[in-house]
Amino acid sequence: KVEVTESAVMDFPDAVSPILQEIRDAGVRILLDDFGTGTSSLARLVDFPIHGLKIDRLFVQQMDRLPRFGAVVETVARLGAHLGLGVVAEGVETPEQCRAMARIGCEFLQGYALSRPLPPAKVAALLAMSSPPWVDALGPAEKPAPRTARPE
């Protein structure tokens, strides 16, 4: 998987797009990182050969305090879903943020609420658990079905 920042893509779209297509054609998954913090162009977004969007942690961190940030997160999650893209929420650090992401349909989370960075051996052990620690953060009504898919 390769993560490319929004600003790198939007600053040089004509040069970057063919390179991204070559990378995608080679079977590498591409995510647009820091989405919403740069000079996004929705017209260009639909043309880029990417698999997913990453919602910048700035929006996730502020959504509890500022409803407008929550609206941005929800809108980006829905936009990604409608475009057939996976959406990753960065900076998810609390159980409340986990539940909020589940409510708005953001399938993929990244942040300390799930785990601190781990060496590969500990990642395998964590994933092998029948009930990983972050499942409790979602609450009983929002526990997801087991998934093996990656963001498209």
JSON list of C-alpha atoms in Angstrom, two decimals:
[
{"chain": "A", "resi": 1, "resn": "LYS", "atom": "CA", "xyz": [0.00, 0.00, 0.00]},
{"chain": "A", "resi": 2, "resn": "VAL", "atom": "CA", "xyz": [1.17, 3.52, -0.81]},
{"chain": "A", "resi": 3, "resn": "GLU", "atom": "CA", "xyz": [-0.16, 6.68, 0.78]},
{"chain": "A", "resi": 4, "resn": "VAL", "atom": "CA", "xyz": [0.14, 9.87, -1.26]},
{"chain": "A", "resi": 5, "resn": "THR", "atom": "CA", "xyz": [-0.65, 13.21, 0.33]},
{"chain": "A", "resi": 6, "resn": "GLU", "atom": "CA", "xyz": [-3.45, 15.25, -1.13]},
{"chain": "A", "resi": 7, "resn": "SER", "atom": "CA", "xyz": [-1.18, 18.24, -1.67]},
{"chain": "A", "resi": 8, "resn": "ALA", "atom": "CA", "xyz": [1.33, 16.18, -3.68]},
{"chain": "A", "resi": 9, "resn": "VAL", "atom": "CA", "xyz": [-1.44, 14.96, -5.97]},
{"chain": "A", "resi": 10, "resn": "MET", "atom": "CA", "xyz": [-3.32, 18.24, -6.35]},
{"chain": "A", "resi": 11, "resn": "ASP", "atom": "CA", "xyz": [-0.23, 20.43, -6.79]},
{"chain": "A", "resi": 12, "resn": "PHE", "atom": "CA", "xyz": [0.95, 18.46, -9.84]},
{"chain": "A", "resi": 13, "resn": "PRO", "atom": "CA", "xyz": [-2.10, 16.51, -11.06]},
{"chain": "A", "resi": 14, "resn": "ASP", "atom": "CA", "xyz": [-1.03, 16.11, -14.70]},
{"chain": "A", "resi": 15, "resn": "ALA", "atom": "CA", "xyz": [2.36, 14.70, -13.71]},
{"chain": "A", "resi": 16, "resn": "VAL", "atom": "CA", "xyz": [1.14, 12.57, -10.80]},
{"chain": "A", "resi": 17, "resn": "SER", "atom": "CA", "xyz": [-1.90, 10.89, -12.35]},
{"chain": "A", "resi": 18, "resn": "PRO", "atom": "CA", "xyz": [0.00, 8.74, -14.90]},
{"chain": "A", "resi": 19, "resn": "ILE", "atom": "CA", "xyz": [2.50, 7.71, -12.22]},
{"chain": "A", "resi": 20, "resn": "LEU", "atom": "CA", "xyz": [-0.32, 6.70, -9.89]},
{"chain": "A", "resi": 21, "resn": "GLN", "atom": "CA", "xyz": [-1.90, 4.70, -12.70]},
{"chain": "A", "resi": 22, "resn": "GLU", "atom": "CA", "xyz": [1.37, 2.80, -13.26]},
{"chain": "A", "resi": 23, "resn": "ILE", "atom": "CA", "xyz": [1.61, 2.07, -9.54]},
{"chain": "A", "resi": 24, "resn": "ARG", "atom": "CA", "xyz": [-2.02, 0.90, -9.45]},
{"chain": "A", "resi": 25, "resn": "ASP", "atom": "CA", "xyz": [-1.50, -1.25, -12.55]},
{"chain": "A", "resi": 26, "resn": "ALA", "atom": "CA", "xyz": [1.41, -2.92, -10.74]},
{"chain": "A", "resi": 27, "resn": "GLY", "atom": "CA", "xyz": [-1.07, -4.07, -8.09]},
{"chain": "A", "resi": 28, "resn": "VAL", "atom": "CA", "xyz": [-0.17, -1.55, -5.40]},
{"chain": "A", "resi": 29, "resn": "ARG", "atom": "CA", "xyz": [-3.06, -0.09, -3.40]},
{"chain": "A", "resi": 30, "resn": "ILE", "atom": "CA", "xyz": [-3.11, 3.73, -3.27]},
{"chain": "A", "resi": 31, "resn": "LEU", "atom": "CA", "xyz": [-4.69, 5.88, -0.57]},
{"chain": "A", "resi": 32, "resn": "LEU", "atom": "CA", "xyz": [-5.02, 9.65, -0.72]},
{"chain": "A", "resi": 33, "resn": "ASP", "atom": "CA", "xyz": [-3.70, 10.82, 2.67]},
{"chain": "A", "resi": 34, "resn": "ASP", "atom": "CA", "xyz": [-4.62, 14.02, 4.53]},
{"chain": "A", "resi": 35, "resn": "PHE", "atom": "CA", "xyz": [-7.76, 14.37, 2.43]},
{"chain": "A", "resi": 36, "resn": "GLY", "atom": "CA", "xyz": [-9.48, 17.67, 3.05]},
{"chain": "A", "resi": 37, "resn": "THR", "atom": "CA", "xyz": [-6.45, 19.60, 4.28]},
{"chain": "A", "resi": 38, "resn": "GLY", "atom": "CA", "xyz": [-5.04, 20.69, 0.94]},
{"chain": "A", "resi": 39, "resn": "THR", "atom": "CA", "xyz": [-6.36, 22.08, -2.30]},
{"chain": "A", "resi": 40, "resn": "SER", "atom": "CA", "xyz": [-8.82, 19.32, -3.12]},
{"chain": "A", "resi": 41, "resn": "SER", "atom": "CA", "xyz": [-10.63, 19.39, -6.39]},
{"chain": "A", "resi": 42, "resn": "LEU", "atom": "CA", "xyz": [-13.60, 17.08, -6.54]},
{"chain": "A", "resi": 43, "resn": "ALA", "atom": "CA", "xyz": [-13.48, 17.24, -10.31]},
{"chain": "A", "resi": 44, "resn": "ARG", "atom": "CA", "xyz": [-9.93, 15.84, -10.21]},
{"chain": "A", "resi": 45, "resn": "LEU", "atom": "CA", "xyz": [-10.66, 13.36, -7.41]},
{"chain": "A", "resi": 46, "resn": "VAL", "atom": "CA", "xyz": [-12.89, 11.21, -9.60]},
{"chain": "A", "resi": 47, "resn": "ASP", "atom": "CA", "xyz": [-10.11, 10.91, -12.19]},
{"chain": "A", "resi": 48, "resn": "PHE", "atom": "CA", "xyz": [-7.27, 9.77, -9.94]},
{"chain": "A", "resi": 49, "resn": "PRO", "atom": "CA", "xyz": [-6.57, 6.02, -9.85]},
{"chain": "A", "resi": 50, "resn": "ILE", "atom": "CA", "xyz": [-6.79, 5.66, -6.07]},
{"chain": "A", "resi": 51, "resn": "HIS", "atom": "CA", "xyz": [-8.32, 3.01, -3.83]},
{"chain": "A", "resi": 52, "resn": "GLY", "atom": "CA", "xyz": [-9.24, 5.12, -0.84]},
{"chain": "A", "resi": 53, "resn": "LEU", "atom": "CA", "xyz": [-9.23, 8.34, 1.14]},
{"chain": "A", "resi": 54, "resn": "LYS", "atom": "CA", "xyz": [-7.78, 9.00, 4.56]},
{"chain": "A", "resi": 55, "resn": "ILE", "atom": "CA", "xyz": [-9.62, 11.59, 6.62]},
{"chain": "A", "resi": 56, "resn": "ASP", "atom": "CA", "xyz": [-7.02, 13.74, 8.31]},
{"chain": "A", "resi": 57, "resn": "ARG", "atom": "CA", "xyz": [-6.76, 13.45, 12.08]},
{"chain": "A", "resi": 58, "resn": "LEU", "atom": "CA", "xyz": [-7.44, 17.19, 12.42]},
{"chain": "A", "resi": 59, "resn": "PHE", "atom": "CA", "xyz": [-11.09, 16.59, 11.53]},
{"chain": "A", "resi": 60, "resn": "VAL", "atom": "CA", "xyz": [-11.45, 13.46, 13.68]},
{"chain": "A", "resi": 61, "resn": "GLN", "atom": "CA", "xyz": [-9.85, 15.10, 16.72]},
{"chain": "A", "resi": 62, "resn": "GLN", "atom": "CA", "xyz": [-12.14, 18.15, 16.58]},
{"chain": "A", "resi": 63, "resn": "MET", "atom": "CA", "xyz": [-15.43, 16.51, 15.68]},
{"chain": "A", "resi": 64, "resn": "ASP", "atom": "CA", "xyz": [-16.55, 16.05, 19.32]},
{"chain": "A", "resi": 65, "resn": "ARG", "atom": "CA", "xyz": [-16.12, 19.75, 20.08]},
{"chain": "A", "resi": 66, "resn": "LEU", "atom": "CA", "xyz": [-17.01, 21.34, 16.76]},
{"chain": "A", "resi": 67, "resn": "PRO", "atom": "CA", "xyz": [-20.04, 19.95, 14.90]},
{"chain": "A", "resi": 68, "resn": "ARG", "atom": "CA", "xyz": [-18.80, 21.33, 11.58]},
{"chain": "A", "resi": 69, "resn": "PHE", "atom": "CA", "xyz": [-15.77, 19.05, 11.74]},
{"chain": "A", "resi": 70, "resn": "GLY", "atom": "CA", "xyz": [-18.09, 16.11, 12.34]},
{"chain": "A", "resi": 71, "resn": "ALA", "atom": "CA", "xyz": [-20.07, 17.14, 9.27]},
{"chain": "A", "resi": 72, "resn": "VAL", "atom": "CA", "xyz": [-16.87, 17.13, 7.20]},
{"chain": "A", "resi": 73, "resn": "VAL", "atom": "CA", "xyz": [-15.92, 13.65, 8.44]},
{"chain": "A", "resi": 74, "resn": "GLU", "atom": "CA", "xyz": [-19.38, 12.27, 7.68]},
{"chain": "A", "resi": 75, "resn": "THR", "atom": "CA", "xyz": [-19.45, 13.92, 4.25]},
{"chain": "A", "resi": 76, "resn": "VAL", "atom": "CA", "xyz": [-16.03, 12.57, 3.27]},
{"chain": "A", "resi": 77, "resn": "ALA", "atom": "CA", "xyz": [-17.02, 9.07, 4.47]},
{"chain": "A", "resi": 78, "resn": "ARG", "atom": "CA", "xyz": [-20.18, 9.18, 2.35]},
{"chain": "A", "resi": 79, "resn": "LEU", "atom": "CA", "xyz": [-18.33, 10.65, -0.63]},
{"chain": "A", "resi": 80, "resn": "GLY", "atom": "CA", "xyz": [-15.80, 7.82, -0.48]},
{"chain": "A", "resi": 81, "resn": "ALA", "atom": "CA", "xyz": [-18.55, 5.22, -0.26]},
{"chain": "A", "resi": 82, "resn": "HIS", "atom": "CA", "xyz": [-20.41, 6.71, -3.23]},
{"chain": "A", "resi": 83, "resn": "LEU", "atom": "CA", "xyz": [-17.18, 6.73, -5.28]},
{"chain": "A", "resi": 84, "resn": "GLY", "atom": "CA", "xyz": [-16.43, 3.12, -4.34]},
{"chain": "A", "resi": 85, "resn": "LEU", "atom": "CA", "xyz": [-13.39, 4.12, -2.29]},
{"chain": "A", "resi": 86, "resn": "GLY", "atom": "CA", "xyz": [-12.35, 2.83, 1.09]},
{"chain": "A", "resi": 87, "resn": "VAL", "atom": "CA", "xyz": [-12.24, 5.51, 3.78]},
{"chain": "A", "resi": 88, "resn": "VAL", "atom": "CA", "xyz": [-9.80, 5.51, 6.70]},
{"chain": "A", "resi": 89, "resn": "ALA", "atom": "CA", "xyz": [-10.27, 7.82, 9.68]},
{"chain": "A", "resi": 90, "resn": "GLU", "atom": "CA", "xyz": [-6.89, 8.86, 11.10]},
{"chain": "A", "resi": 91, "resn": "GLY", "atom": "CA", "xyz": [-6.24, 9.82, 14.70]},
{"chain": "A", "resi": 92, "resn": "VAL", "atom": "CA", "xyz": [-9.04, 7.83, 16.32]},
{"chain": "A", "resi": 93, "resn": "GLU", "atom": "CA", "xyz": [-8.00, 7.96, 19.98]},
{"chain": "A", "resi": 94, "resn": "THR", "atom": "CA", "xyz": [-11.11, 7.50, 22.11]},
{"chain": "A", "resi": 95, "resn": "PRO", "atom": "CA", "xyz": [-13.98, 5.03, 22.40]},
{"chain": "A", "resi": 96, "resn": "GLU", "atom": "CA", "xyz": [-16.36, 7.90, 21.58]},
{"chain": "A", "resi": 97, "resn": "GLN", "atom": "CA", "xyz": [-14.53, 8.51, 18.31]},
{"chain": "A", "resi": 98, "resn": "CYS", "atom": "CA", "xyz": [-14.70, 4.78, 17.51]},
{"chain": "A", "resi": 99, "resn": "ARG", "atom": "CA", "xyz": [-18.46, 4.81, 18.05]},
{"chain": "A", "resi": 100, "resn": "ALA", "atom": "CA", "xyz": [-18.88, 8.00, 16.01]},
{"chain": "A", "resi": 101, "resn": "MET", "atom": "CA", "xyz": [-16.98, 6.45, 13.08]},
{"chain": "A", "resi": 102, "resn": "ALA", "atom": "CA", "xyz": [-19.14, 3.32, 13.28]},
{"chain": "A", "resi": 103, "resn": "ARG", "atom": "CA", "xyz": [-22.32, 5.45, 13.26]},
{"chain": "A", "resi": 104, "resn": "ILE", "atom": "CA", "xyz": [-21.32, 7.35, 10.13]},
{"chain": "A", "resi": 105, "resn": "GLY", "atom": "CA", "xyz": [-20.16, 4.21, 8.33]},
{"chain": "A", "resi": 106, "resn": "CYS", "atom": "CA", "xyz": [-16.41, 4.77, 8.28]},
{"chain": "A", "resi": 107, "resn": "GLU", "atom": "CA", "xyz": [-15.17, 1.18, 8.02]},
{"chain": "A", "resi": 108, "resn": "PHE", "atom": "CA", "xyz": [-11.46, 1.64, 8.62]},
{"chain": "A", "resi": 109, "resn": "LEU", "atom": "CA", "xyz": [-9.90, 3.32, 11.64]},
{"chain": "A", "resi": 110, "resn": "GLN", "atom": "CA", "xyz": [-6.34, 4.24, 12.47]},
{"chain": "A", "resi": 111, "resn": "GLY", "atom": "CA", "xyz": [-5.23, 5.52, 15.86]},
{"chain": "A", "resi": 112, "resn": "TYR", "atom": "CA", "xyz": [-4.32, 4.86, 19.46]},
{"chain": "A", "resi": 113, "resn": "ALA", "atom": "CA", "xyz": [-7.87, 3.79, 20.36]},
{"chain": "A", "resi": 114, "resn": "LEU", "atom": "CA", "xyz": [-7.07, 0.62, 18.45]},
{"chain": "A", "resi": 115, "resn": "SER", "atom": "CA", "xyz": [-3.42, 0.18, 19.36]},
{"chain": "A", "resi": 116, "resn": "ARG", "atom": "CA", "xyz": [-0.13, 1.95, 19.79]},
{"chain": "A", "resi": 117, "resn": "PRO", "atom": "CA", "xyz": [2.47, 1.06, 17.14]},
{"chain": "A", "resi": 118, "resn": "LEU", "atom": "CA", "xyz": [3.53, -2.58, 17.50]},
{"chain": "A", "resi": 119, "resn": "PRO", "atom": "CA", "xyz": [6.27, -4.83, 16.11]},
{"chain": "A", "resi": 120, "resn": "PRO", "atom": "CA", "xyz": [5.03, -7.38, 13.52]},
{"chain": "A", "resi": 121, "resn": "ALA", "atom": "CA", "xyz": [4.95, -10.32, 15.95]},
{"chain": "A", "resi": 122, "resn": "LYS", "atom": "CA", "xyz": [2.65, -8.47, 18.34]},
{"chain": "A", "resi": 123, "resn": "VAL", "atom": "CA", "xyz": [0.37, -7.38, 15.49]},
{"chain": "A", "resi": 124, "resn": "ALA", "atom": "CA", "xyz": [-0.16, -11.03, 14.51]},
{"chain": "A", "resi": 125, "resn": "ALA", "atom": "CA", "xyz": [-1.01, -11.92, 18.13]},
{"chain": "A", "resi": 126, "resn": "LEU", "atom": "CA", "xyz": [-3.44, -9.00, 18.42]},
{"chain": "A", "resi": 127, "resn": "LEU", "atom": "CA", "xyz": [-5.23, -9.93, 15.20]},
{"chain": "A", "resi": 128, "resn": "ALA", "atom": "CA", "xyz": [-5.48, -13.56, 16.32]},
{"chain": "A", "resi": 129, "resn": "MET", "atom": "CA", "xyz": [-7.48, -12.58, 19.42]},
{"chain": "A", "resi": 130, "resn": "SER", "atom": "CA", "xyz": [-11.14, -13.59, 19.30]},
{"chain": "A", "resi": 131, "resn": "SER", "atom": "CA", "xyz": [-12.14, -10.25, 20.82]},
{"chain": "A", "resi": 132, "resn": "PRO", "atom": "CA", "xyz": [-9.51, -7.54, 20.25]},
{"chain": "A", "resi": 133, "resn": "PRO", "atom": "CA", "xyz": [-9.50, -4.73, 22.84]},
{"chain": "A", "resi": 134, "resn": "TRP", "atom": "CA", "xyz": [-10.94, -2.12, 20.46]},
{"chain": "A", "resi": 135, "resn": "VAL", "atom": "CA", "xyz": [-14.16, -4.09, 19.96]},
{"chain": "A", "resi": 136, "resn": "ASP", "atom": "CA", "xyz": [-15.19, -3.14, 23.50]},
{"chain": "A", "resi": 137, "resn": "ALA", "atom": "CA", "xyz": [-14.81, 0.53, 22.56]},
{"chain": "A", "resi": 138, "resn": "LEU", "atom": "CA", "xyz": [-17.62, 0.19, 20.02]},
{"chain": "A", "resi": 139, "resn": "GLY", "atom": "CA", "xyz": [-20.24, -0.94, 22.50]},
{"chain": "A", "resi": 140, "resn": "PRO", "atom": "CA", "xyz": [-22.58, -3.95, 22.18]},
{"chain": "A", "resi": 141, "resn": "ALA", "atom": "CA", "xyz": [-24.83, -2.63, 19.40]},
{"chain": "A", "resi": 142, "resn": "GLU", "atom": "CA", "xyz": [-22.04, -1.54, 17.10]},
{"chain": "A", "resi": 143, "resn": "LYS", "atom": "CA", "xyz": [-19.61, -4.43, 17.10]},
{"chain": "A", "resi": 144, "resn": "PRO", "atom": "CA", "xyz": [-18.67, -5.15, 13.50]},
{"chain": "A", "resi": 145, "resn": "ALA", "atom": "CA", "xyz": [-18.74, -8.49, 11.79]},
{"chain": "A", "resi": 146, "resn": "PRO", "atom": "CA", "xyz": [-15.24, -9.91, 11.28]},
{"chain": "A", "resi": 147, "resn": "ARG", "atom": "CA", "xyz": [-13.60, -8.38, 8.18]},
{"chain": "A", "resi": 148, "resn": "THR", "atom": "CA", "xyz": [-10.67, -9.40, 6.14]},
{"chain": "A", "resi": 149, "resn": "ALA", "atom": "CA", "xyz": [-11.14, -6.91, 3.31]},
{"chain": "A", "resi": 150, "resn": "ARG", "atom": "CA", "xyz": [-8.88, -3.91, 2.79]},
{"chain": "A", "resi": 151, "resn": "PRO", "atom": "CA", "xyz": [-10.02, -0.49, 1.64]},
{"chain": "A", "resi": 152, "resn": "GLU", "atom": "CA", "xyz": [-10.55, -0.49, -2.10]}
]
